[in-house]
Short mmCIF file of C-alpha atoms in Angstrom, two decimals:
data_model
loop_
_atom_site.label_atom_id
_atom_site.label_comp_id
_atom_site.label_asym_id
_atom_site.label_seq_id
_atom_site.Cartn_x
_atom_site.Cartn_y
_atom_site.Cartn_z
CA GLY A 1 241.76 216.01 34.11
CA GLN A 2 240.56 217.35 30.81
CA ASN A 3 241.76 220.72 29.69
CA ILE A 4 241.31 223.04 26.73
CA ASP A 5 243.57 226.09 26.56
CA GLN A 6 243.13 229.14 24.36
CA PRO A 7 244.19 232.76 24.77
CA THR A 8 241.73 234.92 26.67
CA GLU A 9 241.84 237.88 24.31
CA MET A 10 243.43 238.92 21.02
CA THR A 11 243.43 242.16 19.05
CA ALA A 12 243.81 242.46 15.29
CA THR A 13 243.36 245.07 12.57
CA GLU A 14 240.62 245.13 9.97
CA GLY A 15 241.80 243.49 6.75
CA ALA A 16 244.58 241.55 8.46
CA ILE A 17 244.99 237.84 9.32
CA VAL A 18 244.75 236.38 12.83
CA GLN A 19 245.46 232.90 14.17
CA ILE A 20 243.72 231.68 17.33
CA ASN A 21 245.41 228.70 18.95
CA CYS A 22 243.85 225.89 20.98
CA THR A 23 245.68 223.14 22.84
CA TYR A 24 243.91 220.26 24.48
CA GLN A 25 244.40 217.37 26.86
CA THR A 26 241.35 215.13 26.92
CA SER A 27 240.40 211.54 27.64
CA GLY A 28 240.15 210.40 24.07
CA PHE A 29 239.60 212.39 20.91
CA ASN A 30 236.67 212.23 18.52
CA GLY A 31 236.89 215.54 16.74
CA LEU A 32 237.50 219.22 17.38
CA PHE A 33 235.03 222.04 16.80
CA TRP A 34 235.31 225.80 16.47
CA TYR A 35 232.33 228.01 17.24
CA GLN A 36 231.83 231.76 16.98
CA GLN A 37 229.88 233.60 19.66
CA HIS A 38 228.94 237.26 19.38
CA ALA A 39 228.31 239.06 22.67
CA GLY A 40 224.89 238.22 24.07
CA GLU A 41 224.20 235.59 21.42
CA ALA A 42 224.39 231.83 21.03
CA PRO A 43 227.47 230.00 19.76
CA THR A 44 227.32 229.20 16.04
CA PHE A 45 229.23 226.40 14.32
CA LEU A 46 232.28 227.33 12.26
CA SER A 47 234.33 224.19 11.60
CA TYR A 48 235.00 220.58 12.47
CA ASN A 49 238.30 218.67 12.24
CA VAL A 50 238.73 214.99 12.96
CA LEU A 51 241.79 214.24 10.79
CA ASP A 52 245.12 216.05 10.77
CA GLY A 53 245.44 218.91 8.37
CA LEU A 54 243.78 222.08 7.20
CA GLU A 55 240.07 222.59 6.50
CA GLU A 56 239.25 225.73 4.55
CA LYS A 57 235.90 227.49 4.45
CA GLY A 58 236.02 230.85 2.75
CA ARG A 59 237.84 233.34 4.96
CA PHE A 60 238.07 230.84 7.82
CA SER A 61 240.42 227.84 8.03
CA SER A 62 240.99 225.38 10.84
CA PHE A 63 244.03 223.18 11.39
CA LEU A 64 244.46 220.08 13.52
CA SER A 65 247.47 218.11 14.77
CA ARG A 66 246.29 215.19 16.89
CA SER A 67 249.83 214.15 17.86
CA LYS A 68 250.47 217.61 19.31
CA GLY A 69 247.00 218.11 20.80
CA TYR A 70 246.82 221.37 18.89
CA SER A 71 244.47 223.26 16.62
CA TYR A 72 244.24 226.76 15.26
CA LEU A 73 241.57 228.87 13.63
CA LEU A 74 242.81 231.21 10.93
CA LEU A 75 240.72 234.23 9.98
CA LYS A 76 241.70 236.12 6.84
CA GLU A 77 240.64 239.55 5.54
CA LEU A 78 239.27 240.47 8.93
CA GLN A 79 236.03 242.43 9.07
CA MET A 80 234.57 244.37 11.96
CA LYS A 81 231.77 241.79 12.20
CA ASP A 82 234.41 239.17 13.10
CA SER A 83 234.68 240.77 16.52
CA ALA A 84 233.40 237.94 18.71
CA SER A 85 234.52 235.14 20.99
CA TYR A 86 235.84 231.99 19.37
CA LEU A 87 235.28 228.74 21.24
CA CYS A 88 237.33 225.58 20.83
CA ALA A 89 235.69 222.29 21.84
CA VAL A 90 236.92 218.69 21.78
CA ARG A 91 234.69 215.63 21.68
CA ASP A 92 236.09 213.14 24.17
CA SER A 93 235.94 209.36 24.44
CA ASN A 94 232.38 209.60 25.82
CA TYR A 95 231.36 211.70 22.81
CA GLN A 96 230.77 214.72 25.03
CA LEU A 97 232.10 218.15 24.11
CA ILE A 98 234.73 219.68 26.39
CA TRP A 99 234.84 223.44 25.88
CA GLY A 100 237.58 226.01 26.18
CA ALA A 101 236.76 229.32 27.85
CA GLY A 102 236.92 231.11 24.50
CA THR A 103 239.11 233.75 22.90
CA LYS A 104 237.67 237.24 22.65
CA LEU A 105 238.80 238.75 19.35
CA ILE A 106 238.78 242.53 19.09
CA ILE A 107 239.03 244.02 15.60
CA LYS A 108 240.29 247.58 15.28
CA PRO A 109 239.81 249.77 12.19
CA ILE B 1 209.53 227.63 14.60
CA ALA B 2 212.88 227.34 12.87
CA GLY B 3 215.73 225.73 14.78
CA ILE B 4 215.78 225.86 18.55
CA THR B 5 213.80 228.15 20.79
CA GLN B 6 214.21 228.79 24.50
CA ALA B 7 211.94 230.46 27.01
CA PRO B 8 212.07 232.69 28.89
CA THR B 9 214.73 234.99 27.40
CA SER B 10 215.62 236.17 30.88
CA GLN B 11 214.35 235.71 34.41
CA ILE B 12 215.03 237.03 37.89
CA LEU B 13 214.20 234.45 40.52
CA ALA B 14 214.18 234.42 44.31
CA ALA B 15 216.34 231.80 45.96
CA GLY B 16 214.38 228.69 46.91
CA ARG B 17 211.89 229.02 44.06
CA ARG B 18 211.32 226.33 41.45
CA MET B 19 211.95 227.23 37.83
CA THR B 20 211.64 225.41 34.51
CA LEU B 21 213.55 226.57 31.45
CA ARG B 22 211.94 225.46 28.21
CA CYS B 23 213.67 224.28 25.05
CA THR B 24 212.01 223.19 21.81
CA GLN B 25 213.58 222.18 18.50
CA ASP B 26 211.91 221.45 15.18
CA MET B 27 214.86 219.90 13.37
CA ARG B 28 214.02 216.32 14.43
CA HIS B 29 217.43 216.06 16.09
CA ASN B 30 217.71 213.01 18.31
CA ALA B 31 220.20 214.45 20.82
CA MET B 32 219.67 217.50 23.05
CA TYR B 33 221.84 219.20 25.66
CA TRP B 34 221.72 221.80 28.41
CA TYR B 35 224.78 223.94 29.13
CA ARG B 36 225.53 226.80 31.46
CA GLN B 37 227.96 229.54 30.52
CA ASP B 38 229.71 231.61 33.17
CA LEU B 39 232.21 234.41 32.66
CA GLY B 40 235.75 233.11 32.25
CA LEU B 41 234.65 229.49 32.00
CA GLY B 42 233.87 227.27 29.07
CA LEU B 43 230.40 225.95 28.44
CA ARG B 44 229.64 223.26 30.99
CA LEU B 45 227.27 220.40 30.27
CA ILE B 46 224.46 220.00 32.80
CA HIS B 47 222.38 217.19 31.33
CA TYR B 48 221.92 215.59 27.95
CA SER B 49 219.57 213.25 26.13
CA ASN B 50 220.69 211.03 23.26
CA THR B 51 217.13 210.15 22.28
CA ALA B 52 213.57 210.63 23.49
CA GLY B 53 212.96 208.76 26.73
CA THR B 54 216.61 208.77 27.89
CA THR B 55 218.67 211.33 29.79
CA GLY B 56 222.18 211.49 31.23
CA LYS B 57 224.20 213.59 33.63
CA GLY B 58 226.85 215.97 32.44
CA GLU B 59 229.66 217.72 34.25
CA VAL B 60 227.52 219.87 36.61
CA PRO B 61 224.14 218.13 37.15
CA ASP B 62 223.56 218.89 40.84
CA GLY B 63 220.47 221.00 41.51
CA TYR B 64 219.06 220.40 38.02
CA SER B 65 216.74 217.83 36.46
CA VAL B 66 215.55 217.17 32.92
CA SER B 67 213.00 215.09 31.07
CA ARG B 68 212.66 214.06 27.42
CA ALA B 69 209.10 212.95 26.82
CA ASN B 70 209.32 213.51 23.06
CA THR B 71 211.85 214.40 20.35
CA ASP B 72 211.17 218.13 20.31
CA ASP B 73 211.14 219.24 23.96
CA PHE B 74 213.83 219.15 26.63
CA PRO B 75 212.92 221.21 29.72
CA LEU B 76 215.43 221.95 32.48
CA THR B 77 214.14 222.31 36.03
CA LEU B 78 215.78 223.95 39.02
CA ALA B 79 213.94 222.44 41.98
CA SER B 80 215.09 225.03 44.52
CA ALA B 81 217.18 227.80 42.96
CA VAL B 82 220.37 229.05 44.63
CA PRO B 83 222.45 232.16 43.76
CA SER B 84 225.27 230.00 42.32
CA GLN B 85 222.84 228.98 39.58
CA THR B 86 222.91 232.53 38.22
CA SER B 87 224.16 232.00 34.69
CA VAL B 88 223.30 231.97 31.00
CA TYR B 89 221.71 228.68 30.01
CA PHE B 90 221.95 227.33 26.48
CA CYS B 91 220.03 224.44 25.02
CA ALA B 92 221.54 222.66 22.01
CA SER B 93 220.65 219.78 19.72
CA SER B 94 222.46 217.54 17.26
CA LEU B 95 221.74 214.87 14.67
CA ALA B 96 223.99 211.84 14.92
CA GLY B 97 225.89 211.36 11.67
CA GLU B 98 226.61 215.02 10.91
CA GLY B 99 229.81 214.87 12.93
CA ASP B 100 227.37 215.42 15.77
CA THR B 101 227.55 219.19 15.29
CA GLN B 102 225.58 220.92 18.00
CA TYR B 103 223.22 223.79 17.21
CA PHE B 104 222.35 226.22 19.96
CA GLY B 105 219.25 228.05 21.09
CA PRO B 106 219.40 231.78 21.91
CA GLY B 107 219.90 231.22 25.64
CA THR B 108 218.16 232.12 28.89
CA ARG B 109 219.77 234.61 31.26
CA LEU B 110 218.86 233.57 34.79
CA THR B 111 219.55 235.61 37.91
CA VAL B 112 218.91 234.05 41.33
CA LEU B 113 218.77 236.50 44.20
#
């Protein structure tokens, strides 16, 4: 079966750095997405990786290793507004997105 | 309209009733999707449409139907609602060629009693 694993919950301190890991086992691979979802709101797009390596976008970076079936989202200089769930999703061989259950990130002052 | 809209925002429905969730996008995206989101689970695809006039089944299609008469609208119908369909429903759309990034509507919170 297809499976996306990410930690259920993480806690970090304002101003610090946090890394959210995602491992996947899917039928085929056509890209990996990270979305942010604040409580009660819709998911919003953060990043997309299709080749191995690091993609940087301001305070957020995303890394992909296709051989290891592994990605991480790195958030730097954490702000209280970063408190949200972070969803990892893989596009499979049918070009459908398979979603992880999300990682709830709690930021403490 | 800017982006994707969904209606209603929330609804309480008696079991056995028919319900249509509406979704409209003004981005001229060719592909549209319906997901449900339940606590502790990832988003699960119900139905999708790659282009107007075509639809396909996702991971959890039973009890739901969709239509895509034009580019902008993609309604989701529950023919006879059951309590297990209590969930938050998100509509999304994407434009092929942008890495197929999906953009989401604000969601409909549906409770079936």
